[in-house]
mmCIF file of C-alpha atoms in Angstrom:
data_model
loop_
_atom_site.group_PDB
_atom_site.id
_atom_site.type_symbol
_atom_site.label_atom_id
_atom_site.label_comp_id
_atom_site.label_asym_id
_atom_site.label_seq_id
_atom_site.Cartn_x
_atom_site.Cartn_y
_atom_site.Cartn_z
ATOM 1 C CA MET A 961 -1.199 -17.689 15.789
ATOM 2 C CA SER A 962 -1.762 -13.950 14.789
ATOM 3 C CA LEU A 963 -4.295 -11.635 16.200
ATOM 4 C CA ALA A 964 -5.940 -11.444 12.995
ATOM 5 C CA GLU A 965 -6.663 -15.289 12.943
ATOM 6 C CA THR A 966 -8.234 -15.349 16.160
ATOM 7 C CA VAL A 967 -11.281 -12.957 14.686
ATOM 8 C CA PRO A 968 -14.184 -15.295 13.526
ATOM 9 C CA ALA A 969 -13.672 -15.411 9.457
ATOM 10 C CA ARG A 970 -17.747 -14.740 9.180
ATOM 11 C CA SER A 971 -17.645 -11.610 11.334
ATOM 12 C CA ARG A 972 -14.851 -9.680 9.231
ATOM 13 C CA PRO A 973 -15.580 -7.156 6.420
ATOM 14 C CA SER A 974 -15.331 -8.426 3.122
ATOM 15 C CA ARG A 975 -11.614 -8.687 1.597
ATOM 16 C CA ALA A 976 -12.370 -5.980 -0.981
ATOM 17 C CA GLN A 977 -13.390 -3.607 1.693
ATOM 18 C CA LEU A 978 -10.147 -4.134 3.853
ATOM 19 C CA TRP A 979 -7.929 -3.836 0.725
ATOM 20 C CA LEU A 980 -9.332 -0.632 -0.083
ATOM 21 C CA GLU A 981 -9.265 0.455 3.609
ATOM 22 C CA PHE A 982 -5.506 -0.859 3.880
ATOM 23 C CA SER A 983 -4.483 1.197 0.424
ATOM 24 C CA LEU A 984 -6.078 4.401 1.658
ATOM 25 C CA PHE A 985 -4.592 3.897 4.971
ATOM 26 C CA TYR A 986 -1.015 2.463 4.436
ATOM 27 C CA ILE A 987 -0.124 3.813 0.401
ATOM 28 C CA LEU A 988 -2.294 6.909 -0.240
ATOM 29 C CA ALA A 989 -2.022 8.750 3.123
ATOM 30 C CA PRO A 990 1.641 8.560 3.375
ATOM 31 C CA ILE A 991 1.944 9.835 -0.146
ATOM 32 C CA ALA A 992 -0.729 12.646 0.981
ATOM 33 C CA LEU A 993 1.565 13.415 3.832
ATOM 34 C CA TYR A 994 4.501 13.903 1.796
ATOM 35 C CA LEU A 995 2.764 16.098 -1.080
ATOM 36 C CA LEU A 996 0.883 18.280 1.527
ATOM 37 C CA LEU A 997 2.879 18.354 4.596
ATOM 38 C CA PRO A 998 4.193 21.871 3.721
ATOM 39 C CA TYR A 999 0.494 22.825 4.276
ATOM 40 C CA ILE A 1000 -0.319 20.826 7.244
ATOM 41 C CA ASP A 1001 0.441 20.262 10.733
ATOM 42 C CA LEU A 1002 2.313 16.909 11.271
ATOM 43 C CA TYR A 1003 1.341 16.073 14.904
ATOM 44 C CA ALA A 1004 -2.158 17.111 13.796
ATOM 45 C CA ALA A 1005 -1.987 14.497 10.810
ATOM 46 C CA ILE A 1006 -0.538 11.865 13.683
ATOM 47 C CA ALA A 1007 -3.676 12.386 15.844
ATOM 48 C CA GLY A 1008 -6.035 12.157 13.041
ATOM 49 C CA THR A 1009 -4.553 8.974 11.862
ATOM 50 C CA MET A 1010 -4.431 7.330 15.208
ATOM 51 C CA PHE A 1011 -8.345 8.528 15.881
ATOM 52 C CA VAL A 1012 -9.500 6.935 12.561
ATOM 53 C CA GLY A 1013 -6.942 4.008 13.618
ATOM 54 C CA LEU A 1014 -8.919 3.422 16.994
ATOM 55 C CA ILE A 1015 -12.275 3.906 15.429
ATOM 56 C CA LEU A 1016 -11.247 1.020 12.877
ATOM 57 C CA LEU A 1017 -9.913 -1.305 15.887
ATOM 58 C CA HIS A 1018 -13.308 -0.542 17.718
ATOM 59 C CA PHE A 1019 -15.061 -2.137 14.700
ATOM 60 C CA THR A 1020 -12.736 -5.016 14.388
ATOM 61 C CA ASP A 1021 -14.277 -8.270 15.881
ATOM 62 C CA GLY A 1022 -12.053 -9.950 17.852
ATOM 63 C CA TYR A 1023 -9.793 -7.006 19.262
ATOM 64 C CA GLU A 1024 -10.070 -5.985 22.862
ATOM 65 C CA TRP A 1025 -9.197 -2.349 24.037
ATOM 66 C CA ARG A 1026 -7.584 -4.225 27.086
ATOM 67 C CA HIS A 1027 -4.558 -5.153 24.587
ATOM 68 C CA LEU A 1028 -3.260 -1.407 24.535
ATOM 69 C CA ILE A 1029 -2.774 -1.263 28.284
ATOM 70 C CA ASP A 1030 -2.026 -5.218 29.324
ATOM 71 C CA TRP A 1031 0.908 -4.639 30.877
ATOM 72 C CA ARG A 1032 0.980 -8.254 31.707
ATOM 73 C CA SER A 1033 1.808 -8.819 28.109
ATOM 74 C CA LEU A 1034 5.521 -7.885 28.796
ATOM 75 C CA ARG A 1035 6.082 -10.839 30.925
ATOM 76 C CA GLY A 1036 8.721 -12.835 29.448
ATOM 77 C CA LEU A 1037 9.718 -9.971 27.032
ATOM 78 C CA GLY A 1038 12.430 -8.376 29.211
ATOM 79 C CA PRO A 1039 15.393 -9.765 27.802
ATOM 80 C CA THR A 1040 14.144 -9.167 24.219
ATOM 81 C CA ILE A 1041 13.729 -5.298 25.082
ATOM 82 C CA PHE A 1042 16.860 -5.213 26.672
ATOM 83 C CA TRP A 1043 19.047 -6.644 24.307
ATOM 84 C CA THR A 1044 17.413 -5.391 21.152
ATOM 85 C CA SER A 1045 17.691 -1.784 23.197
ATOM 86 C CA ILE A 1046 21.486 -2.446 23.569
ATOM 87 C CA LEU A 1047 21.655 -3.623 20.015
ATOM 88 C CA THR A 1048 19.913 -0.791 18.530
ATOM 89 C CA ALA A 1049 21.967 1.907 20.596
ATOM 90 C CA ALA A 1050 25.220 0.364 19.253
ATOM 91 C CA ALA A 1051 24.112 0.590 15.862
ATOM 92 C CA LEU A 1052 22.597 3.953 16.001
ATOM 93 C CA THR A 1053 25.884 5.161 17.965
ATOM 94 C CA ALA A 1054 28.068 3.621 14.830
ATOM 95 C CA MET A 1055 25.701 5.422 12.500
ATOM 96 C CA THR A 1056 26.147 8.536 13.984
ATOM 97 C CA LEU A 1057 29.933 8.695 14.038
ATOM 98 C CA TRP A 1058 29.790 7.496 10.532
ATOM 99 C CA ILE A 1059 27.549 10.163 9.117
ATOM 100 C CA VAL A 1060 27.247 13.070 11.542
ATOM 101 C CA PRO A 1061 30.030 12.765 14.057
ATOM 102 C CA GLU A 1062 29.748 16.604 14.730
ATOM 103 C CA ARG A 1063 26.527 15.789 16.201
ATOM 104 C CA PHE A 1064 27.093 13.299 18.360
ATOM 105 C CA LEU A 1065 25.262 13.577 21.605
ATOM 106 C CA ILE A 1066 24.886 17.172 20.688
ATOM 107 C CA LEU A 1067 21.231 17.622 22.431
ATOM 108 C CA PRO A 1068 22.182 16.216 25.823
ATOM 109 C CA LYS A 1069 25.313 18.521 25.887
ATOM 110 C CA GLU A 1070 24.034 21.866 24.112
ATOM 111 C CA ARG A 1071 20.291 21.703 24.805
ATOM 112 C CA PRO A 1072 19.839 19.489 27.679
ATOM 113 C CA THR A 1073 16.312 20.790 28.558
ATOM 114 C CA LEU A 1074 15.248 20.508 24.865
ATOM 115 C CA TRP A 1075 16.357 17.096 25.119
ATOM 116 C CA LEU A 1076 14.570 16.061 28.425
ATOM 117 C CA ALA A 1077 11.503 17.258 26.697
ATOM 118 C CA ILE A 1078 11.782 15.285 23.648
ATOM 119 C CA LEU A 1079 12.224 12.185 25.507
ATOM 120 C CA ALA A 1080 9.167 12.983 27.821
ATOM 121 C CA LEU A 1081 6.635 14.099 24.901
ATOM 122 C CA TYR A 1082 8.018 12.212 21.989
ATOM 123 C CA PRO A 1083 6.236 8.851 22.977
ATOM 124 C CA TRP A 1084 2.857 10.369 23.649
ATOM 125 C CA PHE A 1085 2.730 12.582 20.463
ATOM 126 C CA SER A 1086 4.203 10.507 17.798
ATOM 127 C CA VAL A 1087 4.944 6.833 19.068
ATOM 128 C CA LEU A 1088 1.964 5.845 20.457
ATOM 129 C CA GLY A 1089 -0.100 6.946 17.273
ATOM 130 C CA GLN A 1090 2.376 5.192 15.136
ATOM 131 C CA GLU A 1091 2.209 2.088 17.012
ATOM 132 C CA ILE A 1092 -1.539 1.975 17.265
ATOM 133 C CA VAL A 1093 -1.669 2.144 13.283
ATOM 134 C CA PHE A 1094 1.266 -0.221 12.326
ATOM 135 C CA ARG A 1095 0.921 -2.712 14.974
ATOM 136 C CA PRO A 1096 -2.614 -3.680 16.184
ATOM 137 C CA LEU A 1097 -4.530 -2.121 13.621
ATOM 138 C CA PHE A 1098 -2.419 -3.601 10.788
ATOM 139 C CA PHE A 1099 -1.960 -7.174 12.457
ATOM 140 C CA CYS A 1100 -5.270 -7.543 13.784
ATOM 141 C CA ARG A 1101 -7.318 -5.955 11.127
ATOM 142 C CA TYR A 1102 -5.342 -6.364 7.899
ATOM 143 C CA GLY A 1103 -3.188 -9.373 8.797
ATOM 144 C CA HIS A 1104 -4.845 -12.195 7.123
ATOM 145 C CA LEU A 1105 -4.915 -10.584 3.750
ATOM 146 C CA PHE A 1106 -1.244 -11.774 3.761
ATOM 147 C CA PRO A 1107 -0.580 -15.201 3.502
ATOM 148 C CA SER A 1108 2.201 -16.073 6.113
ATOM 149 C CA ASP A 1109 3.900 -14.268 9.511
ATOM 150 C CA ARG A 1110 6.905 -13.694 7.532
ATOM 151 C CA VAL A 1111 5.333 -11.816 4.643
ATOM 152 C CA ARG A 1112 2.989 -9.733 7.394
ATOM 153 C CA ILE A 1113 6.534 -8.542 9.114
ATOM 154 C CA LEU A 1114 7.953 -7.728 5.868
ATOM 155 C CA VAL A 1115 4.842 -5.696 4.564
ATOM 156 C CA ASN A 1116 4.270 -3.999 8.036
ATOM 157 C CA ALA A 1117 7.917 -2.717 7.922
ATOM 158 C CA VAL A 1118 7.911 -1.814 4.264
ATOM 159 C CA VAL A 1119 4.543 0.280 4.633
ATOM 160 C CA PHE A 1120 6.186 1.658 8.558
ATOM 161 C CA ALA A 1121 9.539 3.007 6.314
ATOM 162 C CA ALA A 1122 7.304 4.273 3.454
ATOM 163 C CA ALA A 1123 5.254 6.668 6.320
ATOM 164 C CA HIS A 1124 8.704 8.203 6.778
ATOM 165 C CA LEU A 1125 9.461 9.059 3.240
ATOM 166 C CA PHE A 1126 8.100 12.590 3.707
ATOM 167 C CA PHE A 1127 11.320 13.378 5.571
ATOM 168 C CA GLN A 1128 12.876 13.396 2.247
ATOM 169 C CA ASN A 1129 16.259 11.644 3.365
ATOM 170 C CA TRP A 1130 17.340 7.813 2.826
ATOM 171 C CA ILE A 1131 18.303 7.672 6.836
ATOM 172 C CA ALA A 1132 14.678 8.000 7.963
ATOM 173 C CA PRO A 1133 13.109 5.070 5.781
ATOM 174 C CA LEU A 1134 16.153 2.841 6.117
ATOM 175 C CA MET A 1135 16.185 3.087 9.987
ATOM 176 C CA THR A 1136 12.455 2.766 10.230
ATOM 177 C CA PHE A 1137 12.321 -0.344 7.957
ATOM 178 C CA GLY A 1138 14.859 -2.014 10.184
ATOM 179 C CA GLY A 1139 13.047 -0.574 13.310
ATOM 180 C CA GLY A 1140 9.618 -2.099 11.452
ATOM 181 C CA LEU A 1141 10.891 -5.579 10.916
ATOM 182 C CA LEU A 1142 12.020 -5.461 14.728
ATOM 183 C CA PHE A 1143 8.655 -4.274 16.181
ATOM 184 C CA ALA A 1144 6.655 -6.175 13.784
ATOM 185 C CA TRP A 1145 8.355 -9.559 14.730
ATOM 186 C CA VAL A 1146 7.775 -8.778 18.536
ATOM 187 C CA TYR A 1147 4.253 -7.820 17.805
ATOM 188 C CA GLN A 1148 3.363 -10.834 15.862
ATOM 189 C CA ARG A 1149 5.135 -13.225 18.541
ATOM 190 C CA SER A 1150 3.837 -11.517 21.430
ATOM 191 C CA ARG A 1151 0.705 -9.317 20.938
ATOM 192 C CA SER A 1152 1.983 -7.055 23.238
ATOM 193 C CA PHE A 1153 1.578 -3.354 22.651
ATOM 194 C CA PRO A 1154 3.301 -2.414 25.483
ATOM 195 C CA ALA A 1155 6.252 -4.104 24.516
ATOM 196 C CA VAL A 1156 6.512 -2.665 21.132
ATOM 197 C CA PHE A 1157 5.510 0.995 22.490
ATOM 198 C CA LEU A 1158 8.674 0.613 24.783
ATOM 199 C CA MET A 1159 10.725 -0.458 22.094
ATOM 200 C CA HIS A 1160 10.033 2.451 19.832
ATOM 201 C CA TRP A 1161 10.062 5.076 22.816
ATOM 202 C CA ILE A 1162 13.822 3.906 23.507
ATOM 203 C CA ALA A 1163 14.699 3.675 19.738
ATOM 204 C CA GLY A 1164 13.439 6.917 19.046
ATOM 205 C CA GLY A 1165 14.990 8.379 22.672
ATOM 206 C CA LEU A 1166 18.158 6.771 21.048
ATOM 207 C CA VAL A 1167 18.079 8.701 17.838
ATOM 208 C CA PHE A 1168 17.833 12.163 19.282
ATOM 209 C CA THR A 1169 20.073 11.516 21.702
ATOM 210 C CA LEU A 1170 22.900 10.390 20.038
ATOM 211 C CA GLY A 1171 22.496 13.289 17.490
ATOM 212 C CA LEU A 1172 20.486 11.407 14.366
ATOM 213 C CA GLY A 1173 17.253 13.449 15.432
ATOM 214 C CA LEU A 1174 17.817 15.776 12.421
ATOM 215 C CA PHE A 1175 16.975 13.074 10.269
ATOM 216 C CA PHE A 1176 13.373 12.885 11.979
ATOM 217 C CA TYR A 1177 12.682 16.733 12.580
ATOM 218 C CA HIS A 1178 9.994 17.608 10.196
ATOM 219 C CA GLY A 1179 11.359 21.542 10.451
ATOM 220 C CA ALA A 1180 14.609 19.958 8.480
ATOM 221 C CA ILE A 1181 12.619 18.989 5.661
ATOM 222 C CA PRO A 1182 13.740 20.772 2.449
ATOM 223 C CA GLN A 1183 11.291 23.112 1.238
#
């Protein structure tokens, strides 16, 4: 059962309103980001989107704030987080050595201070906002718009990847589509925000550690 299915139908906004919100949040907002990024601050955009997402979650009947910090929800997910992280590390290593072998481990080797700063700050300035918007908000408020768990997971991965098109390379949306499938699947099954937050943190840390961070750095976007 999804989070959306636990919300009493009579207390939900109309489907038309939810579809409008969904379109604005997950379709028009990424398009606007793609077009306006040269004129706006990326992290301000993420923070603003997270703020709006938190407001919508507040007005979503059936959602409780404790879900965001319920570390007990991690029980039983240790093996899933461990093995998916191992597989992610292997896949990202292979991708780095295939696409940009000259950048393999470049940050920890040549700029260790920057590398450590990214590992420490990235989850709070990037992962937190993304996960709030693409996991609890999506599944709790808009999940029942879609006919099945599989469709929800697929749509979630698609809109998550689309939100990374502004990087203007094929690697970012491809990788975030794969990551989106994994995070959505885990969240759909467990309803654990801490789990997907940790998984996203680990995956992003591996991206920057192994050498693929160039494709997720907004300063490298062609002007």
